[in-house]
mmCIF file of C-alpha atoms in Angstrom:
data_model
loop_
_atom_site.group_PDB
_atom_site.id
_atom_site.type_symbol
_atom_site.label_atom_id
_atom_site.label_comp_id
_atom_site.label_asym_id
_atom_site.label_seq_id
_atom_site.Cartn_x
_atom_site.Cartn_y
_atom_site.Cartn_z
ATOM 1 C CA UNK A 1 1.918 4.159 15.334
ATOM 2 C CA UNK A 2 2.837 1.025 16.563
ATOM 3 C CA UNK A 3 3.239 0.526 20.277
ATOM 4 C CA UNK A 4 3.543 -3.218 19.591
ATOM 5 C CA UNK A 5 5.819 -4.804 16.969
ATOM 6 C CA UNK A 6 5.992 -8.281 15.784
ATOM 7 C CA UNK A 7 8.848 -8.114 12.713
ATOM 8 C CA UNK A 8 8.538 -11.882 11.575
ATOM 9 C CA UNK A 9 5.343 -12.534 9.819
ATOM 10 C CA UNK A 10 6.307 -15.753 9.244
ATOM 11 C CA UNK A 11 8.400 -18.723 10.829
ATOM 12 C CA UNK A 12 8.951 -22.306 9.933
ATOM 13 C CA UNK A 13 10.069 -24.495 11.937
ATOM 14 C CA UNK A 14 10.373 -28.366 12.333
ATOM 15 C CA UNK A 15 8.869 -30.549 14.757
ATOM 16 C CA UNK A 16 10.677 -31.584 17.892
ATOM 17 C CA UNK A 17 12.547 -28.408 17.539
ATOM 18 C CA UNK A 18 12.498 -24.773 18.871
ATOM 19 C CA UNK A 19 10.253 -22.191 18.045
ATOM 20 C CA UNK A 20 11.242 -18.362 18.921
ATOM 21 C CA UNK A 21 8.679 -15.686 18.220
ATOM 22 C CA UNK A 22 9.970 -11.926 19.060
ATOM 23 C CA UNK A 23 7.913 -9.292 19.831
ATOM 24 C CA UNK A 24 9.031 -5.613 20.491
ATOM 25 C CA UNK A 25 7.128 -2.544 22.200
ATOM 26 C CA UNK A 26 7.876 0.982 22.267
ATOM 27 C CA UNK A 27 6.164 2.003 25.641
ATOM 28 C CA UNK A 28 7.801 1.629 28.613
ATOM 29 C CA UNK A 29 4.501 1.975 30.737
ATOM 30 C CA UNK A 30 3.374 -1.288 29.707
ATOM 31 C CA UNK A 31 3.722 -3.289 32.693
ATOM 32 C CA UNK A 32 1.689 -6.473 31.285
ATOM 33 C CA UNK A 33 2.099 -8.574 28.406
ATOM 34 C CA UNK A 34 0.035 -11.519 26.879
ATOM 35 C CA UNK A 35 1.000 -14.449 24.200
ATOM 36 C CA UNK A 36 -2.275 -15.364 21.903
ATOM 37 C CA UNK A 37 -2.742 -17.848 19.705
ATOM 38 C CA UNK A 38 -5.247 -18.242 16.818
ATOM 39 C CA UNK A 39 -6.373 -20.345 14.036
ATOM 40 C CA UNK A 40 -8.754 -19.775 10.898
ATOM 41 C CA UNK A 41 -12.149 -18.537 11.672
ATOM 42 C CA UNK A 42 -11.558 -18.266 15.412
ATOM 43 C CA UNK A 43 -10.774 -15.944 18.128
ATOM 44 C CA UNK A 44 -7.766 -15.220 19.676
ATOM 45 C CA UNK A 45 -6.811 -18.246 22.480
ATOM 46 C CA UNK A 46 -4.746 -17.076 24.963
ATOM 47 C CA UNK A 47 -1.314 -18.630 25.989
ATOM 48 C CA UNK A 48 0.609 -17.388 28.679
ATOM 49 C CA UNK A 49 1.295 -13.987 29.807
ATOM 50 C CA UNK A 50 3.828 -12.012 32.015
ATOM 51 C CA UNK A 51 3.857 -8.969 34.228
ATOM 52 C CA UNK A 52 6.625 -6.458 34.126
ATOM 53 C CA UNK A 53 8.137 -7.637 37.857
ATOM 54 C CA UNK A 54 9.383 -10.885 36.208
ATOM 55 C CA UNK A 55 11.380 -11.725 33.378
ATOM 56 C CA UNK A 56 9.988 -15.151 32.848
ATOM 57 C CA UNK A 57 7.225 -17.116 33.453
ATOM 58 C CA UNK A 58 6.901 -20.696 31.670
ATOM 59 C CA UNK A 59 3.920 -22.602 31.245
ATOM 60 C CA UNK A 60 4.214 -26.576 30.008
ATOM 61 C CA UNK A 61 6.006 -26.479 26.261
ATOM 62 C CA UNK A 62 5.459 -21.915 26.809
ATOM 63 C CA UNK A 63 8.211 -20.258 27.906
ATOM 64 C CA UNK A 64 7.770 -15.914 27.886
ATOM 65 C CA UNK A 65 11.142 -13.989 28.557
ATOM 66 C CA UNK A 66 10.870 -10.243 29.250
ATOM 67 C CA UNK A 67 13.873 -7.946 28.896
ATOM 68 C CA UNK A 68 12.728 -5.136 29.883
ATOM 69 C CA UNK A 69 15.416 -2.387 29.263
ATOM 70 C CA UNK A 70 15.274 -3.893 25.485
ATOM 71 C CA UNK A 71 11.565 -3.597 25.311
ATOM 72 C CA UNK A 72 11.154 -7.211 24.501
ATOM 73 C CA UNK A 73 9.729 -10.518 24.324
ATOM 74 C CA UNK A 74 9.925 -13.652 23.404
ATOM 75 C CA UNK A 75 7.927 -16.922 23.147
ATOM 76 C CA UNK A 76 9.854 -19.828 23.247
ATOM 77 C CA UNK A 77 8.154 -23.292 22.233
ATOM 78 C CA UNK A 78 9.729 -26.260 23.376
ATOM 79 C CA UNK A 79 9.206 -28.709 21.410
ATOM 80 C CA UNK A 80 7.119 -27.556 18.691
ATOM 81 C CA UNK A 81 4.554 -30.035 17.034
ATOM 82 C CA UNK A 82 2.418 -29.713 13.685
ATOM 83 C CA UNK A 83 -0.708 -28.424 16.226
ATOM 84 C CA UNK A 84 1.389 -25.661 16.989
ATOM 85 C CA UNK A 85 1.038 -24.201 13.726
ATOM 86 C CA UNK A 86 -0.688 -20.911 13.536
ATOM 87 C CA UNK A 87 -0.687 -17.432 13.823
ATOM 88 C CA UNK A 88 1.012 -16.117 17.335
ATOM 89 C CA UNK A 89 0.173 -12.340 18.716
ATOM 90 C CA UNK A 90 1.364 -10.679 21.531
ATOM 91 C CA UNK A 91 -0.150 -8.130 23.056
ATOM 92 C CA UNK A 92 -0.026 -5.345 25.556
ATOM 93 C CA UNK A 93 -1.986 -3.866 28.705
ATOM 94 C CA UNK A 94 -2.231 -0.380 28.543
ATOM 95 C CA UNK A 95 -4.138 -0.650 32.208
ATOM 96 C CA UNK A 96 -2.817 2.647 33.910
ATOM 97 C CA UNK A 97 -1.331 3.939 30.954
ATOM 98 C CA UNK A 98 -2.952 7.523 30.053
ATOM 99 C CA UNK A 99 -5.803 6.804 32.307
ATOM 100 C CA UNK A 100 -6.767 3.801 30.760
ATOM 101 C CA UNK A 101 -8.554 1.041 32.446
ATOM 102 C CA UNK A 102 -6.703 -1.949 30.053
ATOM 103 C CA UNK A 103 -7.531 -3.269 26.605
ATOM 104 C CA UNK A 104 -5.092 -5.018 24.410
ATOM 105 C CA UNK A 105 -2.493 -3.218 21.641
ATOM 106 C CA UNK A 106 -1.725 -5.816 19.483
ATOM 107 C CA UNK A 107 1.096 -6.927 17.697
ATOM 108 C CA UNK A 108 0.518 -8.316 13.825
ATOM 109 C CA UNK A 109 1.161 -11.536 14.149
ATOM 110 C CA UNK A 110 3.207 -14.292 13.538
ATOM 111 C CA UNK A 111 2.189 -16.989 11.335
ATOM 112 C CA UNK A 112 3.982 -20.463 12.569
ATOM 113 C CA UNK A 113 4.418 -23.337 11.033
ATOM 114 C CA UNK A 114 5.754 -26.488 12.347
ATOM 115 C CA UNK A 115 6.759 -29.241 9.788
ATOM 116 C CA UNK A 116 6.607 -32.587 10.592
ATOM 117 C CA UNK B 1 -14.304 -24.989 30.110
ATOM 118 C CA UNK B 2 -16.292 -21.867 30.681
ATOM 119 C CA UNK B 3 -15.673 -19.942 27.151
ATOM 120 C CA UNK B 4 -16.795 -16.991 25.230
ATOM 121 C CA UNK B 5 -19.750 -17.538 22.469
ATOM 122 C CA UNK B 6 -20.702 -14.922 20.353
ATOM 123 C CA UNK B 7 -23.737 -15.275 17.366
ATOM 124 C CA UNK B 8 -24.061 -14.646 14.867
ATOM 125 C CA UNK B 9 -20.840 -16.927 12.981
ATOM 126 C CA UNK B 10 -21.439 -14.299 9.990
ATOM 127 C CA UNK B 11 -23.317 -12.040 8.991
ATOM 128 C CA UNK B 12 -24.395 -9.981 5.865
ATOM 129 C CA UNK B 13 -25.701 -7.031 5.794
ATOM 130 C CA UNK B 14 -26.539 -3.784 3.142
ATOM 131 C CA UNK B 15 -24.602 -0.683 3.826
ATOM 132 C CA UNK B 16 -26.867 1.577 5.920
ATOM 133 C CA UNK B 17 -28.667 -0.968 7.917
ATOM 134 C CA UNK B 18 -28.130 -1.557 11.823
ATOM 135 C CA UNK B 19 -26.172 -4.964 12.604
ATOM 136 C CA UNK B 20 -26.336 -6.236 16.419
ATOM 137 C CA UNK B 21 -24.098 -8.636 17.158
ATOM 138 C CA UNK B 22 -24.310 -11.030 20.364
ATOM 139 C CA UNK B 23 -21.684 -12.383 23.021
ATOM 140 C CA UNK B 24 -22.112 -14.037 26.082
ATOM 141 C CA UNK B 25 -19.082 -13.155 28.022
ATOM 142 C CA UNK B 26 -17.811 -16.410 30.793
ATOM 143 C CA UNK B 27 -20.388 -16.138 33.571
ATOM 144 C CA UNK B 28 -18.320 -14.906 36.357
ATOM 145 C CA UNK B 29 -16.446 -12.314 34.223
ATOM 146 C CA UNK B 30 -16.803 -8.239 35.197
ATOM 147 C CA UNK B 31 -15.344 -6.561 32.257
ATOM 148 C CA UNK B 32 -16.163 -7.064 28.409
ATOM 149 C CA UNK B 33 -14.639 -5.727 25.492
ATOM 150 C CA UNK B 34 -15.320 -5.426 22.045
ATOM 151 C CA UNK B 35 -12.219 -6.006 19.206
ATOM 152 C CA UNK B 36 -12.391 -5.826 15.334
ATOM 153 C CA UNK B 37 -9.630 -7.208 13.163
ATOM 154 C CA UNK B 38 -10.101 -5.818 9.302
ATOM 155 C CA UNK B 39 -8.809 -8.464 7.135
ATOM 156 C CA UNK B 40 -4.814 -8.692 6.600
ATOM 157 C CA UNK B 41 -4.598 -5.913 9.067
ATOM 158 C CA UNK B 42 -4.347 -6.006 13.607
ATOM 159 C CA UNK B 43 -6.784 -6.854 16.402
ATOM 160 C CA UNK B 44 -7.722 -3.446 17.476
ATOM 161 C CA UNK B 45 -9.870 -2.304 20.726
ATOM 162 C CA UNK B 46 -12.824 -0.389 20.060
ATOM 163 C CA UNK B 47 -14.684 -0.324 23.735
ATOM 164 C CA UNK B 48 -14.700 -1.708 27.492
ATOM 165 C CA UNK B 49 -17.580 -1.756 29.482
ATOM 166 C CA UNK B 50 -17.930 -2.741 33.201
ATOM 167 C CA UNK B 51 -20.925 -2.059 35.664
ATOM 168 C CA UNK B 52 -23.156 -1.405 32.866
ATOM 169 C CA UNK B 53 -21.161 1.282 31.497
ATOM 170 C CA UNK B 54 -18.447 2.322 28.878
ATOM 171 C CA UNK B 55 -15.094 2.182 30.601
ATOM 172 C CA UNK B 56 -13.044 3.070 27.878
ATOM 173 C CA UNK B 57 -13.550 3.383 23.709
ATOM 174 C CA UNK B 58 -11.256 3.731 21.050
ATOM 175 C CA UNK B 59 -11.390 6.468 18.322
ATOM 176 C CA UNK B 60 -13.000 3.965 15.808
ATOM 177 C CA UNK B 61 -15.654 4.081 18.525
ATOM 178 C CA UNK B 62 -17.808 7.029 16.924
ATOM 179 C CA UNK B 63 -21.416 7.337 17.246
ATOM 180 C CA UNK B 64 -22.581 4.938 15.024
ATOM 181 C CA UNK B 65 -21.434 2.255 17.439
ATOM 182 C CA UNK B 66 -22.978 1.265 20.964
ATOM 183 C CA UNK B 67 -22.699 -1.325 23.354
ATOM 184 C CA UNK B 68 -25.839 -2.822 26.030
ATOM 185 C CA UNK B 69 -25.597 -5.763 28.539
ATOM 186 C CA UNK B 70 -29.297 -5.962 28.395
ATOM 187 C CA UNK B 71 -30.111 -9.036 30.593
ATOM 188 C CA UNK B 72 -27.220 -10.491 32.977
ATOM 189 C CA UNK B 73 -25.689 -12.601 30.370
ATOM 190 C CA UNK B 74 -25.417 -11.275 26.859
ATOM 191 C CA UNK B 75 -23.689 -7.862 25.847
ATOM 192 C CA UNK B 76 -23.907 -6.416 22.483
ATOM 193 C CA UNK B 77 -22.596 -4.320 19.677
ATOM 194 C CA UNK B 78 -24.687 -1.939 17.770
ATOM 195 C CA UNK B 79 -23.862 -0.568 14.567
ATOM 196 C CA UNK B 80 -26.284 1.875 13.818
ATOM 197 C CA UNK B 81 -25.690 2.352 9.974
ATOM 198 C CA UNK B 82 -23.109 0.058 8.619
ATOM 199 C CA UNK B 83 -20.542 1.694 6.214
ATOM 200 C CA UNK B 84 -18.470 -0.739 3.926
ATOM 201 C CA UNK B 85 -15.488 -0.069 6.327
ATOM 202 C CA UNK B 86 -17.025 -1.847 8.614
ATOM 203 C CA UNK B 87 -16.728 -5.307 7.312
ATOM 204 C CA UNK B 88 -14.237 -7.155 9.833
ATOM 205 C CA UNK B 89 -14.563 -9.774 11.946
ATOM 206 C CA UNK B 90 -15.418 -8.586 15.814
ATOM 207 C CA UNK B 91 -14.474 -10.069 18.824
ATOM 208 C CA UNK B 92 -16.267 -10.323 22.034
ATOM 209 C CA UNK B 93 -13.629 -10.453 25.294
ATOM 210 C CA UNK B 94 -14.294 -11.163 28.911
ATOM 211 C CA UNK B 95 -12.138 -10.615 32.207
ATOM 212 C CA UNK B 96 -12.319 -11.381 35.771
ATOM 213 C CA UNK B 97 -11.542 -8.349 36.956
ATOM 214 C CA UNK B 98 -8.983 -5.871 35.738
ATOM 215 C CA UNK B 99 -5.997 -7.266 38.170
ATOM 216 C CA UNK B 100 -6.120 -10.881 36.255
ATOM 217 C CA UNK B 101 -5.704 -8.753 32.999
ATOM 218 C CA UNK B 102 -6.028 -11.661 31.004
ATOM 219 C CA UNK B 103 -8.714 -11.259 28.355
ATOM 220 C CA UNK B 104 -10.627 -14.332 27.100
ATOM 221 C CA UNK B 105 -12.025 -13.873 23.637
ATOM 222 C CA UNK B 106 -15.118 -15.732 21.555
ATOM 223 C CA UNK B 107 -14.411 -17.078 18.268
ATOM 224 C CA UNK B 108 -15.754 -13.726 17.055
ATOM 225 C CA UNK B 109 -18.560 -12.498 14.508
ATOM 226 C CA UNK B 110 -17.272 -11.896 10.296
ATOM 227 C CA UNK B 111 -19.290 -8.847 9.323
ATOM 228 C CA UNK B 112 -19.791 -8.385 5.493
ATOM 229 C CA UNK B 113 -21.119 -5.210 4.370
ATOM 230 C CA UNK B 114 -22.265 -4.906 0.625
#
């Protein structure tokens, strides 16, 4: 069952140009969404995030678009460098969903890679 | 930056035998969470906690697991008997509050059980 999809497991990209990572959920209660990224060996690092009242909400070289009728994201990183390479996740708030009180459904991942 | 830590980096243990492992959420944080990611496979939720008590737990959240904040700064994960299963790597989150919604995660704890 997954509530949050992330199709690409992999993108390449090269440096100085755009990077584009899709992610797709199925529930339409979900009213909060989250960009994380994370290397080897270490926790998640969170990027930028946006709530369901906006459909985008940028952040430096982090742009998240929300289409909300499509269930979808997108991370848009402009322009990518070699430091940007690693694995991307988005995620969802389930707060008020089904009573719950909001933890994270996450996606699989996207592994990045920006070439120089 | 105020961050997450969690201890142990890794840690081995014999199938059967009780693991805790440690976080200190960021000091000013309400809510902590507890997230395992099995190798090659998601980050999933297992448990919330806020004012010393389970919020909310996932179904991998059975009995053999258990959660303390036992002095105002470190929280905790118990697994009672460890089960090869378990091996994962767990991560300790922190929020604010529950309106911020953003979660802030440690660089998390590799379990190995043998």
């Amino acid at each position: 069952d997954q509530q949050v999809k992330q199709n690409s497991p992999s993108l390449s990209v090269q440096e100085g140009r755009i990077s584009i990572l899709n992610c797709d959920y199925t529930n339409s209660m979900f009213d909060y969404f989250l960009w994380y990224k994370k290397y080897p060996a270490e926790g998640p690092t969170f990027l930028i995030s946006i709530s369901s009242i906006k459909d985008k909400n940028e952040d430096g070289r982090f742009t998240v678009f929300l289409n909300k009728s499509a269930k979808h994201l997108s991370l848009h990183i402009v322009p990518s460098q070699p430091g940007d390479s690693a694995v991307y996740f988005c995620a969802a708030n389930t707060r008020g969903y089904g009573g719950s009180q909001g933890n994270l459904i996450f996606g699989k991942g996207t592994k990045l890679s920006v070439k120089p | 930056e105020p961050e997450v830590t969690q201890t142990p980096s890794h840690q081995v243990t014999q199938m059967g035998q009780e693991v805790i492992l440690r976080c200190v959420p960021i000091s000013n944080h309400l809510y902590f969470y507890w997230y395992r990611q099995i190798l090659g496979q998601k980050v999933e939720f297992l448990v919330s906690f806020y004012n010393n008590e389970i919020s909310e737990k996932s179904e991998i959240f059975d009995d053999q697991f258990s959660v303390e904040r036992p002095d105002g700064s470190n929280f905790t994960l118990k697994i009672r008997s460890t089960k090869l299963e378990d091996s994962a790597m767990y991560f300790c989150a922190s929020s604010a509050s529950v309106l911020t919604d953003t979660q802030y995660f440690g660089p998390g704890t590799r379990l190995t059980v043998l």
